[in-house]
């Protein structure tokens, strides 16, 4: 009939559901399979890379161990080589230090004929030798080696080299060097390989890494080159010119290079193995050339792809069969319920939940309505709690501000009172001390002088207390930046304050990190030594270098400090065991200041194990400029 649209035949709902499930799950299954394949492929590549890294790390470690063994063997020849320079030096002096007049052949025979003699001038050229192939060899073509020869020539020490390959013949030789007495030449001895070839061949780089290479099926070939590009292990290749250039580049840059050859299905890696040793003129570093096959990984990936395709087909068939069994009739109440729940999820909590259909849907709708009601009540309580928290927070902030202001005012008043008391008491003490000095001078020899002397001791202790309290107040009142302080000047100024004491001090050039309170440390420690040691005490001030810091020791010949007292000596208000013990603040101030400067302080015996022979207070100070400070 004209004007009517095409009408699709009515099908059971289960058919539509089956189609929907298949359309919904098939892409998901495909996506999961693809993701799993990609993840597995990535994991395979990561495992391959990790295995490659482990193999290369093992190769480097094995070669390093072999080199360590070879180095130990090479060192056994050092004493023999060093003894060979005696006849060479004697011949140099006999020839009036003219290499051209030296009888090197005779000296070589005197050394048993196993060592070749070379004389290298300041230009790095072999000027005289018993080995004609190397005559005129110019080491300036090997810059690092020429620089090392220059250091040896200007030095005064015997230098042993490793067993290395001779440049002209490729034979192994053990070399050693000694500067001439006038530093114009470098004498070189070369021990031929016949003397150690059999013993040294027990360790080979190729043998050490062969087992590791065999464990990695992707490695086609391994070759090893020395620092001059000489192949010491492996077979020659047609394109060795290009490969040797990569070897030299890897050595120059001291890194790992990688070259991929897609046409040959291979990847070549040039690994630099750093085995340079500052004590040896020759550089024993190597470059390892590893050739990997790229087809091994590609074959594994192809097999994995086939397995994933088979699993995907089986999964689709299983889902289709299960969908037929799981399809059931879903009616309008489900869609209505979903719409209402979505509206609630978007924030419309006043949206009514429409229910209908079977009993199960009615119960579900009622449960959702009840849950939404509880959610609304909870949100209302949260809003009220939030308002209460904000109000309480404002109240607390106001209280904190008021208490902070009160504390600051109290602190200012306390500081003011302490300053006034310290100033007035100090003035009174100083005046009383002055009058006591005058009276002592007038009453010298009189009985009253003893009582006046005791009063003067009490005044001295009062002055010390005020000074210590003022020092503690200054320490706690401000934190001064650490400066570069001349340690020698600080020590000498404090020694000058005790002209009647027997103090020994050798001096120092150290500059340490401290501030203007550093003299308080020496004033307290020297004062303690005088007070406890008596008039005849001998005091020694030592400063010893300890790398980035110095250790200062104040030693005396007094009665010493018992071991039981030492751990608590620097605690606040802790007094010593002697009758002359002070307030317990002096050593506490020393500890606080030393720790502020980044050091440590401790009590010790002047003679270890003999506390009765005198005390020693030792502390460390950081050197200026050693730790990022001034």
Coordinates of C-alpha atoms in Angstrom, one line a residue:
X1 CA 0.0 0.0 0.0
X2 CA 1.4 3.3 -1.1
X3 CA 2.8 5.6 1.7
X4 CA 3.2 2.9 4.2
X5 CA 6.8 2.2 5.5
X6 CA 8.5 -1.2 5.5
X7 CA 7.3 -3.2 8.5
X8 CA 9.8 -5.6 10.1
X9 CA 8.5 -9.0 11.2
X10 CA 7.8 -9.3 14.9
X11 CA 10.4 -11.4 16.6
X12 CA 10.6 -12.7 20.2
X13 CA 12.3 -10.5 22.7
X14 CA 14.8 -13.2 23.3
X15 CA 16.0 -12.9 19.7
X16 CA 16.6 -9.2 20.1
X17 CA 18.4 -9.7 23.4
X18 CA 20.6 -12.4 21.8
X19 CA 21.5 -10.1 19.0
X20 CA 22.2 -7.3 21.4
X21 CA 24.4 -9.4 23.6
X22 CA 26.4 -10.6 20.6
X23 CA 26.8 -7.1 19.3
X24 CA 27.8 -5.9 22.8
X25 CA 30.1 -8.7 23.7
X26 CA 31.8 -9.5 20.4
X27 CA 33.7 -6.2 20.2
X28 CA 34.6 -6.4 23.9
X29 CA 36.0 -9.9 23.5
X30 CA 37.9 -8.8 20.4
X31 CA 39.2 -5.8 22.3
X32 CA 40.3 -7.9 25.3
X33 CA 42.0 -10.3 23.0
X34 CA 43.8 -7.5 21.2
X35 CA 44.8 -5.8 24.5
X36 CA 46.0 -9.2 25.9
X37 CA 48.0 -9.8 22.7
X38 CA 49.5 -6.3 22.9
X39 CA 50.3 -6.7 26.6
X40 CA 51.8 -10.2 26.1
X41 CA 53.9 -8.9 23.2
X42 CA 55.0 -6.0 25.3
X43 CA 55.8 -8.3 28.2
X44 CA 57.7 -10.6 25.8
X45 CA 59.7 -7.6 24.5
X46 CA 60.3 -6.4 28.1
X47 CA 61.5 -9.8 29.1
X48 CA 63.7 -10.0 26.1
X49 CA 65.1 -6.5 26.9
X50 CA 65.6 -7.5 30.6
X51 CA 67.3 -10.8 29.6
X52 CA 69.5 -8.9 27.2
X53 CA 70.4 -6.4 30.0
X54 CA 71.1 -9.2 32.3
X55 CA 73.2 -11.0 29.8
X56 CA 75.2 -7.8 29.0
X57 CA 75.6 -7.0 32.7
X58 CA 76.8 -10.5 33.3
X59 CA 79.3 -10.2 30.4
X60 CA 80.6 -6.9 31.7
X61 CA 80.9 -8.4 35.2
X62 CA 82.6 -11.5 33.9
X63 CA 85.1 -9.5 31.9
X64 CA 85.7 -7.2 35.0
X65 CA 86.4 -10.3 37.1
X66 CA 88.8 -11.7 34.5
X67 CA 90.6 -8.3 34.3
X68 CA 90.9 -8.3 38.1
X69 CA 92.5 -11.8 38.0
X70 CA 94.8 -10.7 35.2
X71 CA 95.7 -7.5 37.2
X72 CA 96.6 -9.6 40.2
X73 CA 98.8 -11.8 38.0
X74 CA 100.4 -8.7 36.4
X75 CA 101.2 -7.2 39.8
X76 CA 103.2 -10.3 40.7
X77 CA 105.8 -9.1 38.1
X78 CA 106.1 -5.6 39.5
X79 CA 109.0 -6.3 41.9
X80 CA 111.0 -8.0 39.2
X81 CA 110.4 -5.1 36.9
X82 CA 111.4 -2.5 39.5
X83 CA 114.7 -4.3 40.2
X84 CA 115.6 -4.1 36.5
X85 CA 115.9 -0.3 36.6
X86 CA 119.0 -0.4 38.8
X87 CA 121.4 -1.3 36.0
X88 CA 119.7 1.1 33.6
X89 CA 120.1 4.0 36.0
X90 CA 123.7 3.1 36.6
X91 CA 124.4 3.0 32.9
X92 CA 122.7 6.3 32.4
X93 CA 125.0 7.9 35.0
X94 CA 128.1 6.1 33.5
X95 CA 127.2 7.6 30.1
X96 CA 127.1 11.1 31.7
X97 CA 123.3 11.1 31.2
X98 CA 123.6 10.9 27.4
X99 CA 121.3 8.1 26.1
X100 CA 123.3 7.9 22.8
X101 CA 126.4 6.8 24.7
X102 CA 124.6 4.2 26.8
X103 CA 125.4 0.5 26.1
X104 CA 121.8 -0.8 26.2
X105 CA 122.7 -4.2 24.8
X106 CA 125.1 -4.9 27.6
X107 CA 122.5 -3.8 30.2
X108 CA 119.9 -6.0 28.5
X109 CA 122.2 -9.0 28.8
X110 CA 122.9 -8.1 32.4
X111 CA 119.1 -8.3 33.0
X112 CA 119.0 -11.8 31.6
X113 CA 118.0 -11.0 28.0
X114 CA 114.3 -11.1 28.8
X115 CA 113.6 -7.4 29.0
X116 CA 113.7 -4.8 26.2
X117 CA 114.9 -1.3 27.2
X118 CA 113.3 1.9 25.9
X119 CA 114.4 5.5 26.4
X120 CA 111.5 7.9 25.8
X121 CA 112.3 11.7 25.5
X122 CA 110.1 14.6 26.6
X123 CA 108.4 14.7 23.1
X124 CA 107.0 11.1 23.7
X125 CA 109.3 9.6 21.1
X126 CA 111.4 6.4 21.7
X127 CA 114.9 7.8 21.2
X128 CA 117.0 4.7 22.1
X129 CA 115.9 1.0 22.5
X130 CA 117.1 -2.5 22.3
X131 CA 114.0 -3.4 20.3
X132 CA 114.5 -1.9 16.8
X133 CA 110.9 -2.2 15.6
X134 CA 109.8 0.4 18.2
X135 CA 112.7 2.9 17.5
X136 CA 111.2 6.3 16.8
X137 CA 107.7 5.3 17.9
X138 CA 105.8 8.6 18.8
X139 CA 103.3 8.2 21.7
X140 CA 101.7 11.6 20.9
X141 CA 99.4 9.7 18.6
X142 CA 97.9 8.2 21.8
X143 CA 97.1 11.4 23.8
X144 CA 96.1 9.9 27.1
X145 CA 99.2 7.6 27.2
X146 CA 101.5 10.6 26.3
X147 CA 100.0 12.6 29.1
X148 CA 100.6 9.7 31.5
X149 CA 104.2 9.4 30.3
X150 CA 104.7 13.1 31.0
X151 CA 103.4 12.7 34.5
X152 CA 105.9 9.8 35.1
X153 CA 108.8 11.8 33.6
X154 CA 108.1 14.8 36.0
X155 CA 107.6 12.5 39.0
X156 CA 110.0 10.5 41.1
X157 CA 108.2 7.1 41.4
X158 CA 108.4 3.7 39.8
X159 CA 105.2 3.0 37.8
X160 CA 104.3 -0.5 36.8
X161 CA 102.0 -1.1 33.8
X162 CA 99.7 -4.0 32.9
X163 CA 100.5 -6.7 30.5
X164 CA 99.5 -5.2 27.2
X165 CA 99.7 -5.9 23.5
X166 CA 102.8 -4.5 21.8
X167 CA 101.7 -2.0 19.1
X168 CA 104.2 -3.1 16.4
X169 CA 103.9 -6.9 16.7
X170 CA 100.8 -7.6 18.7
X171 CA 102.8 -9.7 21.2
X172 CA 102.1 -9.5 25.0
X173 CA 104.6 -7.6 27.1
X174 CA 104.8 -6.4 30.7
X175 CA 105.9 -2.8 30.8
X176 CA 107.2 -0.6 33.7
X177 CA 108.5 3.0 33.8
X178 CA 111.0 5.0 35.8
X179 CA 111.9 8.7 35.3
X180 CA 115.5 9.7 34.8
X181 CA 117.1 11.6 37.7
X182 CA 117.1 14.8 35.7
X183 CA 113.5 14.3 34.5
X184 CA 114.5 14.5 30.8
X185 CA 113.6 11.0 29.9
X186 CA 111.4 8.1 30.9
X187 CA 113.1 4.7 31.1
X188 CA 110.8 1.8 30.0
X189 CA 111.4 -1.9 30.5
X190 CA 109.3 -4.5 28.5
X191 CA 109.3 -8.1 29.7
X192 CA 108.7 -10.5 26.8
X193 CA 105.6 -12.8 26.9
X194 CA 107.7 -16.0 27.0
X195 CA 108.2 -15.2 30.7
X196 CA 104.5 -15.4 31.6
X197 CA 102.6 -16.4 28.5
X198 CA 101.8 -19.9 29.8
X199 CA 100.6 -18.7 33.2
X200 CA 98.6 -15.8 32.0
X201 CA 96.6 -17.7 29.3
X202 CA 94.5 -19.5 32.0
X203 CA 92.3 -16.4 32.1
X204 CA 90.6 -15.3 28.8
X205 CA 87.9 -12.8 28.2
X206 CA 86.2 -15.0 25.6
X207 CA 86.1 -18.1 27.7
X208 CA 84.6 -16.1 30.6
X209 CA 81.6 -14.8 28.6
X210 CA 81.0 -17.8 26.4
X211 CA 78.6 -19.6 28.8
X212 CA 76.5 -16.4 29.2
X213 CA 76.3 -16.0 25.4
X214 CA 75.2 -19.6 25.0
X215 CA 72.2 -19.0 27.4
X216 CA 70.8 -16.3 25.1
X217 CA 69.5 -17.8 21.8
X218 CA 69.2 -14.4 20.2
X219 CA 73.0 -13.7 20.3
X220 CA 74.6 -14.8 17.0
X221 CA 78.2 -13.6 17.7
X222 CA 80.4 -11.9 20.2
X223 CA 83.7 -10.2 19.5
X224 CA 85.9 -8.2 21.9
X225 CA 88.2 -5.3 21.0
X226 CA 90.8 -3.4 23.1
X227 CA 91.2 0.4 23.4
X228 CA 93.2 0.6 20.1
X229 CA 90.5 -1.3 18.2
X230 CA 92.4 -4.5 18.0
X231 CA 90.2 -7.6 17.9
X232 CA 91.2 -9.9 20.8
X233 CA 88.4 -12.4 20.5
X234 CA 86.0 -13.5 17.7
X235 CA 86.3 -14.0 13.9
X236 CA 86.9 -11.3 11.2
X237 CA 84.0 -9.9 9.3
X238 CA 83.8 -8.5 5.7
X239 CA 82.5 -5.2 7.0
X240 CA 85.1 -4.8 9.7
X241 CA 86.1 -1.3 8.6
X242 CA 82.6 0.0 9.4
X243 CA 82.4 -2.1 12.6
X244 CA 85.8 -0.9 13.8
X245 CA 84.7 2.7 13.4
X246 CA 81.7 2.0 15.7
X247 CA 84.1 0.3 18.2
X248 CA 86.3 3.4 18.2
X249 CA 83.3 5.7 18.6
X250 CA 82.0 3.6 21.5
X251 CA 85.4 3.8 23.2
X252 CA 85.8 7.6 22.6
X253 CA 82.3 8.3 23.9
X254 CA 82.6 5.6 26.7
X255 CA 79.0 4.5 26.1
X256 CA 76.9 1.8 24.4
X257 CA 76.1 2.2 20.7
X258 CA 73.4 0.3 18.7
X259 CA 73.2 -0.4 15.0
X260 CA 70.2 -2.3 13.4
X261 CA 70.6 -4.0 10.0
X262 CA 67.1 -4.8 8.8
X263 CA 68.3 -6.6 5.6
X264 CA 70.4 -9.1 7.6
X265 CA 67.8 -9.4 10.4
X266 CA 70.3 -8.5 13.1
X267 CA 71.0 -5.9 15.8
X268 CA 74.6 -5.0 16.7
X269 CA 75.4 -3.5 20.1
X270 CA 78.8 -2.1 21.0
X271 CA 79.2 -2.1 24.8
X272 CA 82.0 -0.1 26.4
X273 CA 83.5 -1.9 29.4
X274 CA 85.3 0.7 31.6
X275 CA 88.4 -1.0 33.2
X276 CA 90.7 2.1 33.3
X277 CA 92.9 2.3 36.4
X278 CA 94.6 5.5 37.4
X279 CA 97.6 3.5 38.8
X280 CA 98.3 2.0 35.3
X281 CA 99.5 4.0 32.3
X282 CA 97.7 1.8 29.9
X283 CA 93.9 1.8 29.5
X284 CA 92.6 -1.8 29.7
X285 CA 89.1 -0.8 28.8
X286 CA 87.4 -3.1 26.2
X287 CA 84.5 -2.8 23.7
X288 CA 82.3 -5.8 23.3
X289 CA 80.5 -6.3 20.0
X290 CA 77.3 -8.3 20.4
X291 CA 75.3 -9.4 17.3
X292 CA 71.6 -10.2 18.0
X293 CA 69.2 -12.0 15.7
X294 CA 65.9 -10.2 15.4
X295 CA 64.0 -13.1 13.9
X296 CA 63.8 -15.0 17.2
X297 CA 61.5 -12.4 18.7
X298 CA 59.5 -12.1 15.5
X299 CA 58.9 -15.9 15.4
X300 CA 57.7 -15.9 19.0
X301 CA 55.3 -13.0 18.2
X302 CA 53.9 -14.8 15.1
X303 CA 53.2 -17.9 17.2
X304 CA 51.5 -15.9 19.9
X305 CA 49.2 -14.2 17.3
X306 CA 48.0 -17.5 16.0
X307 CA 47.2 -18.7 19.5
X308 CA 45.2 -15.5 20.3
X309 CA 43.2 -15.9 17.1
X310 CA 42.2 -19.4 18.0
X311 CA 41.3 -18.4 21.5
X312 CA 39.2 -15.5 20.1
X313 CA 37.1 -17.8 17.9
X314 CA 36.5 -20.2 20.7
X315 CA 35.4 -17.3 23.0
X316 CA 32.9 -15.9 20.5
X317 CA 31.3 -19.3 20.1
X318 CA 31.0 -19.8 23.9
X319 CA 29.5 -16.4 24.3
X320 CA 26.9 -17.0 21.6
X321 CA 25.9 -20.3 23.3
X322 CA 25.6 -18.8 26.7
X323 CA 23.7 -15.8 25.4
X324 CA 20.9 -18.0 24.1
X325 CA 20.5 -19.6 27.6
X326 CA 20.8 -16.3 29.4
X327 CA 18.3 -14.3 27.3
X328 CA 15.2 -13.4 29.2
X329 CA 12.3 -10.9 29.0
X330 CA 13.2 -7.4 30.3
X331 CA 10.2 -5.1 30.4
X332 CA 9.5 -1.4 30.8
X333 CA 9.9 -1.3 34.6
X334 CA 13.6 -1.9 34.2
X335 CA 14.1 1.0 31.9
X336 CA 11.9 3.3 34.1
X337 CA 13.8 2.3 37.2
X338 CA 17.2 2.9 35.4
X339 CA 16.0 6.4 34.3
X340 CA 15.0 7.3 37.8
X341 CA 18.2 6.0 39.4
X342 CA 20.3 7.9 36.8
X343 CA 18.4 11.1 37.6
X344 CA 19.2 10.6 41.3
X345 CA 22.9 9.8 40.5
X346 CA 23.1 13.2 38.7
X347 CA 22.0 15.0 41.9
X348 CA 18.2 15.1 41.5
X349 CA 17.4 13.7 45.0
X350 CA 13.7 14.8 44.8
X351 CA 13.0 12.6 41.7
X352 CA 10.4 10.0 42.6
X353 CA 11.3 6.4 42.0
X354 CA 8.5 4.9 39.8
X355 CA 7.8 1.2 40.4
X356 CA 5.7 -1.3 38.7
X357 CA 5.8 -4.8 37.3
X358 CA 6.7 -7.9 39.2
X359 CA 7.1 -8.0 43.0
X360 CA 10.9 -8.0 42.7
X361 CA 10.9 -4.7 40.8
X362 CA 8.5 -3.2 43.4
X363 CA 10.8 -4.2 46.3
X364 CA 13.9 -2.9 44.4
X365 CA 12.1 0.5 43.8
X366 CA 11.1 0.8 47.5
X367 CA 14.7 0.0 48.6
X368 CA 16.1 2.7 46.3
X369 CA 13.5 5.2 47.5
X370 CA 14.5 4.5 51.1
X371 CA 18.2 4.8 50.3
X372 CA 17.7 8.2 48.6
X373 CA 15.7 9.4 51.7
X374 CA 18.6 8.4 54.0
X375 CA 21.1 10.0 51.7
X376 CA 19.1 13.3 51.8
X377 CA 19.1 13.2 55.6
X378 CA 22.8 12.5 55.8
X379 CA 23.6 15.3 53.5
X380 CA 21.5 17.7 55.6
X381 CA 23.4 16.6 58.7
X382 CA 26.7 17.1 57.0
X383 CA 25.8 20.7 56.0
X384 CA 24.9 21.5 59.5
X385 CA 28.1 19.9 60.8
X386 CA 30.1 21.8 58.3
X387 CA 28.6 25.1 59.6
X388 CA 29.4 24.1 63.2
X389 CA 32.9 23.2 62.3
X390 CA 33.5 26.5 60.5
X391 CA 32.1 28.4 63.5
X392 CA 34.3 26.5 65.9
X393 CA 37.3 26.9 63.7
X394 CA 36.9 30.7 63.7
X395 CA 36.6 30.6 67.6
X396 CA 39.8 28.6 67.9
X397 CA 41.7 30.8 65.5
X398 CA 40.7 33.9 67.6
X399 CA 41.8 32.1 70.8
X400 CA 45.1 31.1 69.2
X401 CA 45.8 34.7 68.1
X402 CA 45.0 36.0 71.6
X403 CA 47.2 33.4 73.3
X404 CA 50.1 34.0 70.9
X405 CA 50.0 37.7 71.5
X406 CA 50.0 37.1 75.3
X407 CA 53.0 34.7 74.9
X408 CA 54.9 37.2 72.8
X409 CA 54.3 40.0 75.3
X410 CA 55.3 37.7 78.2
X411 CA 58.5 36.7 76.3
X412 CA 59.4 40.3 75.6
X413 CA 58.9 41.2 79.3
X414 CA 61.0 38.2 80.4
X415 CA 63.8 39.1 78.1
X416 CA 63.7 42.7 79.3
X417 CA 63.8 41.7 83.0
X418 CA 66.7 39.3 82.3
X419 CA 68.6 42.0 80.4
X420 CA 68.1 44.5 83.3
X421 CA 69.0 41.9 85.9
X422 CA 72.0 40.7 84.0
X423 CA 73.2 44.3 83.5
X424 CA 72.7 45.4 87.1
X425 CA 74.0 42.3 88.7
X426 CA 77.1 42.4 86.4
X427 CA 77.8 46.0 87.4
X428 CA 77.3 45.2 91.1
X429 CA 79.5 42.1 90.9
X430 CA 82.2 44.0 89.0
X431 CA 82.2 46.9 91.5
X432 CA 82.3 44.4 94.4
X433 CA 85.1 42.5 92.8
X434 CA 87.1 45.7 92.2
X435 CA 86.7 46.7 95.9
X436 CA 87.7 43.2 96.9
X437 CA 90.9 43.5 94.9
X438 CA 91.7 46.8 96.5
X439 CA 91.0 45.5 100.0
X440 CA 93.1 42.3 99.4
X441 CA 96.0 44.6 98.4
X442 CA 95.6 46.5 101.7
X443 CA 95.0 43.5 103.9
X444 CA 97.7 41.3 102.5
X445 CA 99.1 39.2 105.3
X446 CA 96.2 40.0 107.7
X447 CA 93.7 37.4 109.0
X448 CA 90.8 39.1 107.4
X449 CA 92.4 38.6 103.9
X450 CA 91.3 34.9 104.0
X451 CA 87.7 35.8 104.4
X452 CA 87.9 38.5 101.8
X453 CA 89.5 35.9 99.4
X454 CA 86.5 33.6 100.0
X455 CA 84.2 36.5 99.3
X456 CA 86.1 37.2 96.1
X457 CA 85.7 33.5 95.0
X458 CA 82.0 33.8 95.6
X459 CA 81.9 37.0 93.5
X460 CA 83.8 35.2 90.7
X461 CA 81.3 32.4 90.8
X462 CA 78.4 35.0 90.6
X463 CA 80.1 36.7 87.7
X464 CA 80.4 33.3 85.9
X465 CA 76.8 32.5 86.6
X466 CA 75.6 35.9 85.1
X467 CA 77.9 35.4 82.1
X468 CA 76.6 31.9 81.5
X469 CA 73.0 33.0 81.8
X470 CA 73.6 35.9 79.4
X471 CA 75.2 33.4 77.0
X472 CA 72.3 31.0 77.2
X473 CA 69.9 33.9 76.7
X474 CA 71.9 35.0 73.6
X475 CA 71.9 31.4 72.3
X476 CA 68.1 31.0 72.6
X477 CA 67.2 34.5 71.7
X478 CA 68.6 34.5 68.1
X479 CA 70.1 32.1 65.6
X480 CA 73.1 33.7 64.0
X481 CA 74.4 32.5 60.6
X482 CA 77.6 30.5 60.7
X483 CA 80.7 32.4 59.5
X484 CA 84.2 31.6 58.6
X485 CA 86.1 32.1 62.0
X486 CA 89.9 32.2 62.4
X487 CA 90.3 29.4 65.0
X488 CA 93.9 30.4 65.9
X489 CA 92.9 34.0 66.8
X490 CA 90.0 32.8 68.9
X491 CA 92.2 30.5 70.9
X492 CA 95.0 33.0 71.4
X493 CA 92.6 35.7 72.6
X494 CA 91.3 33.4 75.3
X495 CA 94.9 32.4 76.3
X496 CA 95.8 36.1 76.7
X497 CA 93.0 36.4 79.3
X498 CA 94.9 33.9 81.5
X499 CA 98.5 35.4 81.6
X500 CA 99.2 33.7 85.0
X501 CA 98.4 30.2 83.7
X502 CA 100.7 27.6 82.2
X503 CA 99.1 27.0 78.8
X504 CA 100.9 25.3 75.9
X505 CA 99.5 25.9 72.4
X506 CA 101.3 25.2 69.0
X507 CA 99.0 27.2 66.8
X508 CA 96.8 26.3 63.8
X509 CA 95.9 27.7 60.3
X510 CA 92.4 26.2 60.3
X511 CA 89.3 28.4 59.5
X512 CA 86.1 26.9 61.0
X513 CA 82.3 27.4 60.8
X514 CA 81.1 29.2 64.0
X515 CA 79.9 32.6 65.2
X516 CA 81.0 35.3 67.7
X517 CA 80.1 33.0 70.6
X518 CA 83.0 30.5 69.8
X519 CA 85.3 32.2 72.4
X520 CA 82.8 31.2 75.1
X521 CA 83.7 27.6 74.5
X522 CA 87.4 28.2 75.1
X523 CA 86.7 30.5 78.0
X524 CA 84.6 27.9 79.8
X525 CA 87.0 24.9 79.1
X526 CA 90.2 26.8 80.0
X527 CA 88.5 28.3 83.1
X528 CA 87.4 24.8 84.2
X529 CA 90.9 23.4 83.8
X530 CA 92.3 26.3 85.9
X531 CA 89.6 26.0 88.5
X532 CA 89.8 22.2 89.0
X533 CA 93.6 21.8 88.4
X534 CA 94.8 24.4 90.9
X535 CA 97.6 27.0 90.5
X536 CA 100.2 24.4 89.4
X537 CA 98.0 22.9 86.6
X538 CA 99.5 22.6 83.1
X539 CA 97.0 23.2 80.2
X540 CA 97.6 22.0 76.6
X541 CA 95.5 23.2 73.7
X542 CA 95.7 20.9 70.6
X543 CA 94.2 21.3 67.1
X544 CA 94.3 18.2 64.9
X545 CA 93.2 17.9 61.2
X546 CA 90.4 15.4 60.5
X547 CA 89.7 15.9 56.8
X548 CA 86.6 18.1 56.6
X549 CA 86.8 19.0 60.2
X550 CA 89.3 19.6 63.0
X551 CA 89.4 18.1 66.6
X552 CA 90.3 20.5 69.4
X553 CA 91.5 19.2 72.7
X554 CA 91.8 21.1 76.0
X555 CA 94.0 18.9 78.2
X556 CA 95.1 19.5 81.8
X557 CA 97.2 17.8 84.5
X558 CA 94.5 18.2 87.2
X559 CA 92.6 15.5 89.1
X560 CA 90.8 14.2 86.0
X561 CA 87.1 13.1 85.6
X562 CA 85.8 9.7 86.8
X563 CA 84.3 7.5 84.1
X564 CA 80.9 7.4 85.8
X565 CA 80.6 11.2 85.5
X566 CA 81.7 11.6 81.9
X567 CA 78.4 10.6 80.1
X568 CA 76.5 13.2 82.1
X569 CA 79.1 16.0 82.3
X570 CA 77.5 18.1 79.5
X571 CA 74.0 17.9 80.7
X572 CA 72.3 21.1 82.0
X573 CA 72.9 21.9 85.7
X574 CA 75.2 18.8 86.1
X575 CA 78.2 19.5 88.3
X576 CA 81.4 17.7 88.6
X577 CA 82.6 15.6 91.6
X578 CA 85.1 18.1 92.9
X579 CA 84.6 20.7 95.6
X580 CA 85.4 23.5 93.1
X581 CA 82.6 22.4 90.8
X582 CA 80.6 25.3 89.4
X583 CA 77.0 25.9 88.4
X584 CA 76.7 23.2 85.9
X585 CA 76.1 25.7 83.0
X586 CA 79.5 26.1 81.5
X587 CA 79.9 22.7 80.0
X588 CA 76.2 22.7 79.0
X589 CA 76.9 26.0 77.0
X590 CA 79.9 24.4 75.4
X591 CA 77.9 21.4 74.2
X592 CA 75.0 23.6 72.9
X593 CA 77.5 25.8 70.9
X594 CA 79.5 22.9 69.5
X595 CA 76.4 21.1 68.4
X596 CA 75.1 24.4 66.8
X597 CA 78.3 24.5 64.8
X598 CA 77.8 20.9 63.6
X599 CA 80.4 19.3 65.9
X600 CA 80.5 16.8 68.7
X601 CA 82.0 17.2 72.2
X602 CA 83.1 14.5 74.8
X603 CA 85.0 14.1 78.0
X604 CA 88.2 12.0 77.9
X605 CA 91.3 11.1 79.8
X606 CA 94.5 13.0 79.1
X607 CA 96.3 9.6 79.2
X608 CA 93.9 6.9 78.0
X609 CA 92.9 4.6 80.8
X610 CA 94.2 6.8 83.5
X611 CA 91.5 9.2 84.7
X612 CA 93.6 10.3 87.7
X613 CA 96.4 11.7 85.3
X614 CA 94.3 14.6 84.1
X615 CA 91.2 15.4 82.0
X616 CA 90.8 16.1 78.3
X617 CA 87.8 17.8 76.7
X618 CA 87.7 17.1 73.0
X619 CA 85.3 18.6 70.4
X620 CA 85.1 18.8 66.6
X621 CA 84.5 21.8 64.4
X622 CA 83.7 21.8 60.6
X623 CA 86.2 23.5 58.3
X624 CA 84.9 26.5 56.4
X625 CA 84.1 25.7 52.8
X626 CA 84.1 21.9 53.3
X627 CA 80.3 21.4 53.5
X628 CA 78.7 24.0 51.4
X629 CA 79.0 26.7 54.1
X630 CA 81.1 29.9 54.0

